[in-house]
Each structure stands twice: as structure tokens, then as C-alpha cells.
Amino acid sequence: METHTRSPRDLFEGKEHYEIPAFQRPYVWTEDLQWAPLWEDVKHVAETFVNLKLNDEHAEPDIQHFMGAVVYESKKPVAGDVTRHDVIDGQQRMTTIQILLDAVHEVVRGRNHSNLAESLEELILNGSPRFKGKRERFKLWPSHTDRNAFEFAMDPSMGEEVDHRIVDAHQFFMRKAERWIAGTTDEDGDVPPGDEGLRVEALSSTLQDRLILVAIDLTGHDDSQLIFETLNARGTPLLKADLIKNWIFRRGEQLKADVTRWANDLWAEFDGDWWRAEVRQGRLMRSRIDIFLHYWLTMRLQDEIKADQVFRVFTEYAEPYMTSAIDAERLLTELRKDADTFSEFSELETRTPEGRFYSRVIERLEMAATTPVFLWLLSVNHGISPDQRRIALEALESWAIRRMLLRLTSKDMNKFAIAILKMLGTCDKEQTGTEFQEFLAGQTAETRRWPAVSEMKQDLPGQKIYGFIRQDRLRVILSAIEQHLRLKNSKYESVTLPEKLEIEHLMPQGWRTHWDPAPSLNPESARNRDILVNSLGNLTLVTKSLNGSLSNRPWTDDEAEGLIEGGSPSRGKRSLLENYSLLILNKEILNHHPGDWSEIDIWERSESLIDTICEIWTHPIEGNSVED
């Protein structure tokens, strides 16, 4: 291994060809974080050069700008060929330097500074006719996902126009170079120093000789993966997926596998924006690909894994598969299939058991710990039948919903998910759902038990849930009840409920204004009413506009006589619900409670809704009926 400080001239002069392996991560540098700061650094060096020359035309400026490290592995030279190097690390810097050199070259050539343009071109292209039209004509050849964009940016006559950040970077540097060389006033009102000829000389000198990198040649070194892992404190941080990708493909090369096909068929999508985008996971932001790999390893190993240990754990798990190209490809293929399943989670139809579970449990209840279980059940690698999958998902959803309504702890969920995965790994695939249902029903620990209908009926009717359970979760419950009521009677239309229905209190939280203005309730009765007002039986769904009109108004029109608030003078809640709501939830209230709406009505409705909840989210001991 050799380490030297190198300028672009040192790296690219002569017949040099640096190739970024197909499996390296794509180009990720951006204007705000890298291009603009780099241009400011380049401009500072060039303007210092100009000012020194203006003071002393014989001066030899020694100002430089350090750009970090690049790591490569040189191949054995072949007569008549370019000198080839595989870039191990620093591909973002190397790519950006080439884009910058070419952008400035275009501007310099366009302004007829032919000699300096030619000297820049010698660091961009290998000009020998035998390399024309080949990748070897470029000093740098990027990873698979960036090649079309790079070719178009560097040589539009040969490539196809694409929307890509490499093209954006090239255009950015061309605009900056054009304005600076032309002497155009910048955004701060500053005019570049010197005349155009001196500025071109300064910029060319800066790009060729004054950008300094630490160049590490790993030729003959057998631990390039370790160096790859430890040299990435600079630039854009590597994802765990980048480390995993580099490890897999390097092992693939050692196995003489077709790693280019692997890159095209099995990994290319992982380098796309969707997979690399950061999304919130708990309090942290993580890329989707890293989240998936975390879940996938949890599913495969049936064990808890810390997020910062994903790369290490993956290599330990995958090592036994890396004994042959066939075994390695089988592992990658299974990974790819599960990734495709994972990527389709958010597109699952909510009318299906899979879509309902994802929407209700993983998204609304935020039980991300169940994701490895969900992935296991949906994985095509496991081949679980749709019916058995339905039984399993409906059981786990019922378990989660009942515990949420009773406000039972979820602190043990991570460990319980592992226990579930271990059970799934040993059960009969033909009876997966049935055995899983029995497994859940057999749990007795407080943190894992599946509440029975008797507990629901005993504890839930008088329990305050509004304010303790999030409104979007209550909306899941009430919406499910509405759909269930419609399905029970074929005379009702099957409709899709609006997503933005709001929770409404039938007896308002501010009941003291119109429901007991005297007041007639003693303090204890008032406290009990405050609890019941926020219980299940007093909650329903309405549109946002109707919610605003209902507000704290009385129940009947007689009680609302003279009331002008909310835009419906002298109208009570009951009348407005009857006129404007089409929900069966509300029609049943109006049909069964034509008079006042009291604490007794709230309690009775709570009991009725709990019966319906237990019909929707059943327990195997209860079957499809609700016990008395």
C-alpha cells in the first residue's frame, strides 16, 4: 500500500482510467452541501492566484485546497492499454473533480482559450483513437447507476439526456465558471479580479495543480474492505446498505460471480431515490434500505438487532452463503424478493387483510416492531397460503387493537415479536395461521396476553379513552365499526369513508354551557360525567364542517331555541346529525335514542360498540359470537 499527496494532474495525466465498480453507491453530492462549498474554495484559490500575479507577475503562488482522500487499487499494466484503477473510496470526490474539470473546459474552450482548454482536456479524456466510443476514453468511469448521466454530461454527442444530479452538477459548475471567467459581478456585488486571460490561467492552474488529495493505492493489500469501512468519515456518510453492498460484491468478485448482472438485476433499485430516502423511524431519520435490511435480518435471525450493528450482523449471517457463486446469488435473490414485498407495503389495498393490518397496526398504532412478522407472513420465500396468512394477521390485529383500547403496555413488543418469529419458524406451513392464533391465545404474561370479551365488557364502557388514545387511532376503531355495520346488512351501500372524518363528542366536553346550565349536578356526578363524555359510547365520526357546527350545542331543537352559534340557529345536535350525516353509526343513535342523550345512553352505547368491536376483532375462544 502506498500513500501520496496528489493533484488532478498527478492522478489523471497520461493514459489513466479509474473505474468505480458497478456495485458502488451512486453519486449523491448536492449543490448546497458539496458543489457550492467546493466552488467557493476553488474560487478562493484562483482569486488568490490572480491577486498575487497582479502584484508580481513572476510570483509562484503556493496556495492549495485539500479535498480529502481517495483510495484505489491499481491493476497490472497491459501494453497498449490504459492504466486501470478500481476506486475503493472517494468516488464522490473523483466524480465531482471530473465534472468540474469538464465544465470549466467547456467554458474555456467556448471563450477561445484553446491552449488552456487543451491542457484541461488531457485530464478528462484519453485521446487515443483506439479508445474512441469506449468507456476507456474517459479518465473516470462511474458506477452502474450513474453511467448514462455521466456520459451525457461529459460527452452529449454520445449519451442520452437524463434528469440526474451529475448533469445538474455539470450545469452548476458551467454557470459558475462562465460568470467568474467573464468577470460578472456575483450575488454579493463582488467583481472577480484581473482580466479574463489571467482568470482563465488561475482557474486552470487551480484545477490542475492546486486541488490536493491523499491518494492511497491498495495494490497488494488484502484488506481493502476494512479500509473502505474506516475511511468514510468525510463526505456524505455511507449507509449500512453501502457497506453491505461493497462487501457482497467484493466477495462475489472473489467467487468469479457475474457481479455486473447482480448489480443490474438484484441491486440497482436499491440505489434509487426511493430506497435511499430518509424516513422517520421513531425519533430518528433512516434510509428505507437500511430500515428494510434491519427488519430483514431480524426476520431471518429471529433475534433483536441494534441499528448500528446491521452491517456486522449481515456479514456474519451471509458468510456461510459466500462459499459459491450459486449460494451467494440465491441469498441475494431471496433478499431482492423480500425487498420487493417490503416496497409494496404502503400500496396494499385496505380492503385486504394485509392492507388492513399494515394501515391499522403498523401505521396507526405505530407498532413497527411487528414489521418483521408481517414481512415473514407475506414473504414469497415462505409460501404461506392467503387463507392462513389472513388468520394470522387478523389474530395479531385483534390482539393489538384490544390491548390498545384497554391501554395495556406495549413495552415488551420487540421481544414478543422475536418470540413470534421463532414460533413461525417451527410451525407447519400448512397451518401457520391456525397455530399462530393458538400461540397468541395461549399467552398469559401481562405484557403478552390477548384480552377476552369479558375483560373488554368489564373495563371499557366507563373508561376514559379520548385524550388517552390518539384521535387517529380512535378513528380507526369507529371507521371499522361503520364498515362492519354496513356489511352486516346487504341493504346498505358499500362505501369508502372519507379519510378526514373527525371525532365528535355527542355530549360535548363543554357540557356545562348548555347541558347543565343551572348547574344541577353535584361535584362527584360532574366528575363522573367528565369521564363518560370521553368514553367510547359518546364518540362518533362527522365531517370537519359538521363538527364545527355541532360544537357544544344542546341535543334537541327545543333546548337550542334561540341559539345562533355554529351557523344553524335553534338547531340541536340531533337535528343536525339527522340532516347531514349518512353514517350508520349516527343513524343508530338517532333511531334508538329519540329523546335526550344521557349518561345511561352513553353507557349502553359503549356496551353495544364493544359487542361490535369483539365481532370485528375476534378471539378464538369466542369465535364469531360475543359472550353474554
mmCIF file with all atom_site columns, N, CA and C in Angstrom, residues 62 70 73 124 136 231 234 285 320 422 431 465 470 496 520 553 590 606:
data_model
loop_
_atom_site.group_PDB
_atom_site.id
_atom_site.type_symbol
_atom_site.label_atom_id
_atom_site.label_alt_id
_atom_site.label_comp_id
_atom_site.label_asym_id
_atom_site.label_entity_id
_atom_site.label_seq_id
_atom_site.pdbx_PDB_ins_code
_atom_site.Cartn_x
_atom_site.Cartn_y
_atom_site.Cartn_z
_atom_site.occupancy
_atom_site.B_iso_or_equiv
_atom_site.pdbx_formal_charge
_atom_site.auth_seq_id
_atom_site.auth_comp_id
_atom_site.auth_asym_id
_atom_site.auth_atom_id
_atom_site.pdbx_PDB_model_num
ATOM 1  N N  . ASP A 1 62  ? 1.718   29.431  -4.016  1.00 0.00 ? 62  ASP A N  1
ATOM 2  C CA . ASP A 1 62  ? 1.759   28.073  -3.480  1.00 0.00 ? 62  ASP A CA 1
ATOM 3  C C  . ASP A 1 62  ? 0.471   27.705  -2.741  1.00 0.00 ? 62  ASP A C  1
ATOM 4  N N  . VAL A 1 70  ? -8.662  9.708   -1.461  1.00 0.00 ? 70  VAL A N  1
ATOM 5  C CA . VAL A 1 70  ? -9.209  8.752   -2.423  1.00 0.00 ? 70  VAL A CA 1
ATOM 6  C C  . VAL A 1 70  ? -8.408  7.455   -2.262  1.00 0.00 ? 70  VAL A C  1
ATOM 7  N N  . GLU A 1 73  ? -7.253  0.797   -6.207  1.00 0.00 ? 73  GLU A N  1
ATOM 8  C CA . GLU A 1 73  ? -6.406  -0.385  -6.357  1.00 0.00 ? 73  GLU A CA 1
ATOM 9  C C  . GLU A 1 73  ? -5.995  -0.481  -7.820  1.00 0.00 ? 73  GLU A C  1
ATOM 10 N N  . ILE A 1 124 ? -9.201  14.888  -18.749 1.00 0.00 ? 124 ILE A N  1
ATOM 11 C CA . ILE A 1 124 ? -10.587 14.423  -18.817 1.00 0.00 ? 124 ILE A CA 1
ATOM 12 C C  . ILE A 1 124 ? -10.727 13.213  -19.732 1.00 0.00 ? 124 ILE A C  1
ATOM 13 N N  . GLU A 1 136 ? -13.106 3.601   -22.015 1.00 0.00 ? 136 GLU A N  1
ATOM 14 C CA . GLU A 1 136 ? -11.715 3.947   -21.717 1.00 0.00 ? 136 GLU A CA 1
ATOM 15 C C  . GLU A 1 136 ? -11.331 5.343   -22.184 1.00 0.00 ? 136 GLU A C  1
ATOM 16 N N  . LEU A 1 231 ? -12.597 4.713   6.182   1.00 0.00 ? 231 LEU A N  1
ATOM 17 C CA . LEU A 1 231 ? -12.200 5.976   5.560   1.00 0.00 ? 231 LEU A CA 1
ATOM 18 C C  . LEU A 1 231 ? -13.381 6.843   5.153   1.00 0.00 ? 231 LEU A C  1
ATOM 19 N N  . ARG A 1 234 ? -15.459 11.351  5.965   1.00 0.00 ? 234 ARG A N  1
ATOM 20 C CA . ARG A 1 234 ? -15.563 12.554  5.144   1.00 0.00 ? 234 ARG A CA 1
ATOM 21 C C  . ARG A 1 234 ? -16.701 12.398  4.143   1.00 0.00 ? 234 ARG A C  1
ATOM 22 N N  . MET A 1 285 ? -34.222 9.555   11.843  1.00 0.00 ? 285 MET A N  1
ATOM 23 C CA . MET A 1 285 ? -34.419 9.504   10.403  1.00 0.00 ? 285 MET A CA 1
ATOM 24 C C  . MET A 1 285 ? -33.431 8.494   9.832   1.00 0.00 ? 285 MET A C  1
ATOM 25 N N  . PRO A 1 320 ? -21.744 -17.815 5.473   1.00 0.00 ? 320 PRO A N  1
ATOM 26 C CA . PRO A 1 320 ? -21.848 -19.209 5.015   1.00 0.00 ? 320 PRO A CA 1
ATOM 27 C C  . PRO A 1 320 ? -22.355 -19.346 3.578   1.00 0.00 ? 320 PRO A C  1
ATOM 28 N N  . LYS A 1 422 ? -39.828 -16.922 16.122  1.00 0.00 ? 422 LYS A N  1
ATOM 29 C CA . LYS A 1 422 ? -39.307 -18.252 16.432  1.00 0.00 ? 422 LYS A CA 1
ATOM 30 C C  . LYS A 1 422 ? -40.410 -19.295 16.331  1.00 0.00 ? 422 LYS A C  1
ATOM 31 N N  . GLN A 1 431 ? -50.433 -24.898 8.354   1.00 0.00 ? 431 GLN A N  1
ATOM 32 C CA . GLN A 1 431 ? -51.295 -24.499 9.469   1.00 0.00 ? 431 GLN A CA 1
ATOM 33 C C  . GLN A 1 431 ? -50.752 -23.256 10.179  1.00 0.00 ? 431 GLN A C  1
ATOM 34 N N  . ILE A 1 465 ? -61.231 7.207   27.210  1.00 0.00 ? 465 ILE A N  1
ATOM 35 C CA . ILE A 1 465 ? -60.269 6.856   26.161  1.00 0.00 ? 465 ILE A CA 1
ATOM 36 C C  . ILE A 1 465 ? -59.888 8.068   25.314  1.00 0.00 ? 465 ILE A C  1
ATOM 37 N N  . ARG A 1 470 ? -54.894 8.324   20.926  1.00 0.00 ? 470 ARG A N  1
ATOM 38 C CA . ARG A 1 470 ? -54.828 9.331   19.869  1.00 0.00 ? 470 ARG A CA 1
ATOM 39 C C  . ARG A 1 470 ? -56.080 9.297   18.991  1.00 0.00 ? 470 ARG A C  1
ATOM 40 N N  . THR A 1 496 ? -66.644 3.868   0.591   1.00 0.00 ? 496 THR A N  1
ATOM 41 C CA . THR A 1 496 ? -65.343 4.176   1.172   1.00 0.00 ? 496 THR A CA 1
ATOM 42 C C  . THR A 1 496 ? -65.484 5.446   1.987   1.00 0.00 ? 496 THR A C  1
ATOM 43 N N  . SER A 1 520 ? -77.049 21.585  38.094  1.00 0.00 ? 520 SER A N  1
ATOM 44 C CA . SER A 1 520 ? -77.830 20.700  38.968  1.00 0.00 ? 520 SER A CA 1
ATOM 45 C C  . SER A 1 520 ? -77.012 19.515  39.466  1.00 0.00 ? 520 SER A C  1
ATOM 46 N N  . ARG A 1 553 ? -73.395 22.635  21.320  1.00 0.00 ? 553 ARG A N  1
ATOM 47 C CA . ARG A 1 553 ? -74.831 22.893  21.313  1.00 0.00 ? 553 ARG A CA 1
ATOM 48 C C  . ARG A 1 553 ? -75.615 21.779  22.004  1.00 0.00 ? 553 ARG A C  1
ATOM 49 N N  . LEU A 1 590 ? -79.675 7.970   16.405  1.00 0.00 ? 590 LEU A N  1
ATOM 50 C CA . LEU A 1 590 ? -80.922 8.703   16.225  1.00 0.00 ? 590 LEU A CA 1
ATOM 51 C C  . LEU A 1 590 ? -82.128 7.784   16.334  1.00 0.00 ? 590 LEU A C  1
ATOM 52 N N  . SER A 1 606 ? -71.806 2.336   24.702  1.00 0.00 ? 606 SER A N  1
ATOM 53 C CA . SER A 1 606 ? -70.472 1.761   24.890  1.00 0.00 ? 606 SER A CA 1
ATOM 54 C C  . SER A 1 606 ? -70.543 0.242   24.848  1.00 0.00 ? 606 SER A C  1
#
